[in-house]
């Protein structure tokens, strides 16, 4: 069976391609990524370290030209990431307010291939640990009746092979760096929450505090994007555009360039 | 949590794992999560979770659920599991949005009242808002296949594996999804042309 030609590859009209291509640069921020990966606690350290190069690249916005990124920067981020992973999810989660107890969606297996033994059913009550994070969805404490049918494993007749994990590279934890990063995450989270509720003044205040507390911020790109967003929300488009133009002049093809253009409503670079 | 006992995902690998094996599973899942973050984020966004701040919360929820259920995930299927959870979370968001429990007020995402000119149409945000408006009218199962195929450029075979569906079902859904998408895009085009005063 041959897959049909994709709309973006010429199979669609101009409008269809225009609509579909608009999604290409949509992406989650590094701040959200760090916070989400912290959900994996200690195990997240490896993953965070894996993403250290990307984080370092993002962090370079405004700080140093991308071409000058060296191993030292990546190494610094890897160290922070590992320390952050060790610090665990609890600390990061604690930075978020509005503790709620979220219902856990029901996940139910309905295997389409025979399995060696009938899997025991596990009740969610045993695994639904309370979660201390804000979430509009959880505000109602809904349970999820939806069902998920996981893809049956190809080798279901044999015991799952579990590889021995790669030995973690020896590293010295950087508690100070991790603590600082966590504090930065918390500071920017305050700004993000203020923006989400439409309070641009509070967001800008939070960003000003962040700038004062962290003269050399690791999350400078995040802070800058939030500032542009806050200025736009306040209606100060001139200031937002000035800041955006400075960034785009410095790194027109940088990792955040499209996001910056998107925030100020500029046409994508071609 | 209501306290109601519900059946949760159960896989054969339910024997208590040795600490080192547990750690292996955790590392694999965490690595898969790191590699899949943008994919999951984009999928949540295009599957109808909005505004953007809500996507940030939704992906947090996805990863937390996955972390709690990590011991139930088959080795090698971490990414598929994350996607399934994302689909479930997106379903919840959409349901709650329909109930009005989650605000969908977001000026940047609303269908524009005024008609964009050609220059504005090139604007990425506006085009994304229009894209979401077109996708919003589709059922989640068709939308999911369309997003995975057209935006994430997955093959139908990969989509079949991700969704746990026969390849024929995916191909059939894709045909219907494209037909719906194209029909809705055509209506949008007609509306834009009319409001611009074009014949």
mmCIF file with all atom_site columns, C-alpha atoms in Angstrom, chain A residues 8 19-27, chain B residues 42 46 124 128 151:
data_model
loop_
_atom_site.group_PDB
_atom_site.id
_atom_site.type_symbol
_atom_site.label_atom_id
_atom_site.label_alt_id
_atom_site.label_comp_id
_atom_site.label_asym_id
_atom_site.label_entity_id
_atom_site.label_seq_id
_atom_site.pdbx_PDB_ins_code
_atom_site.Cartn_x
_atom_site.Cartn_y
_atom_site.Cartn_z
_atom_site.occupancy
_atom_site.B_iso_or_equiv
_atom_site.pdbx_formal_charge
_atom_site.auth_seq_id
_atom_site.auth_comp_id
_atom_site.auth_asym_id
_atom_site.auth_atom_id
_atom_site.pdbx_PDB_model_num
ATOM 1  C CA . UNK A 1 8   ? 2.130  19.945 1.868  1.00 0.00 ? 8   UNK A CA 1
ATOM 2  C CA . UNK A 1 19  ? -2.573 26.533 6.559  1.00 0.00 ? 19  UNK A CA 1
ATOM 3  C CA . UNK A 1 20  ? -0.649 23.332 7.154  1.00 0.00 ? 20  UNK A CA 1
ATOM 4  C CA . UNK A 1 21  ? 2.768  24.943 6.889  1.00 0.00 ? 21  UNK A CA 1
ATOM 5  C CA . UNK A 1 22  ? 1.835  27.439 9.590  1.00 0.00 ? 22  UNK A CA 1
ATOM 6  C CA . UNK A 1 23  ? 2.103  24.676 12.183 1.00 0.00 ? 23  UNK A CA 1
ATOM 7  C CA . UNK A 1 24  ? 5.704  23.903 11.372 1.00 0.00 ? 24  UNK A CA 1
ATOM 8  C CA . UNK A 1 25  ? 7.316  26.314 13.782 1.00 0.00 ? 25  UNK A CA 1
ATOM 9  C CA . UNK A 1 26  ? 4.872  25.778 16.614 1.00 0.00 ? 26  UNK A CA 1
ATOM 10 C CA . UNK A 1 27  ? 6.794  24.390 19.538 1.00 0.00 ? 27  UNK A CA 1
ATOM 11 C CA . UNK B 2 42  ? 2.562  19.871 18.773 1.00 0.00 ? 42  UNK B CA 1
ATOM 12 C CA . UNK B 2 46  ? -3.180 20.516 16.878 1.00 0.00 ? 46  UNK B CA 1
ATOM 13 C CA . UNK B 2 124 ? 1.899  32.727 10.847 1.00 0.00 ? 124 UNK B CA 1
ATOM 14 C CA . UNK B 2 128 ? -2.416 28.878 12.587 1.00 0.00 ? 128 UNK B CA 1
ATOM 15 C CA . UNK B 2 151 ? 1.805  17.680 9.887  1.00 0.00 ? 151 UNK B CA 1
#
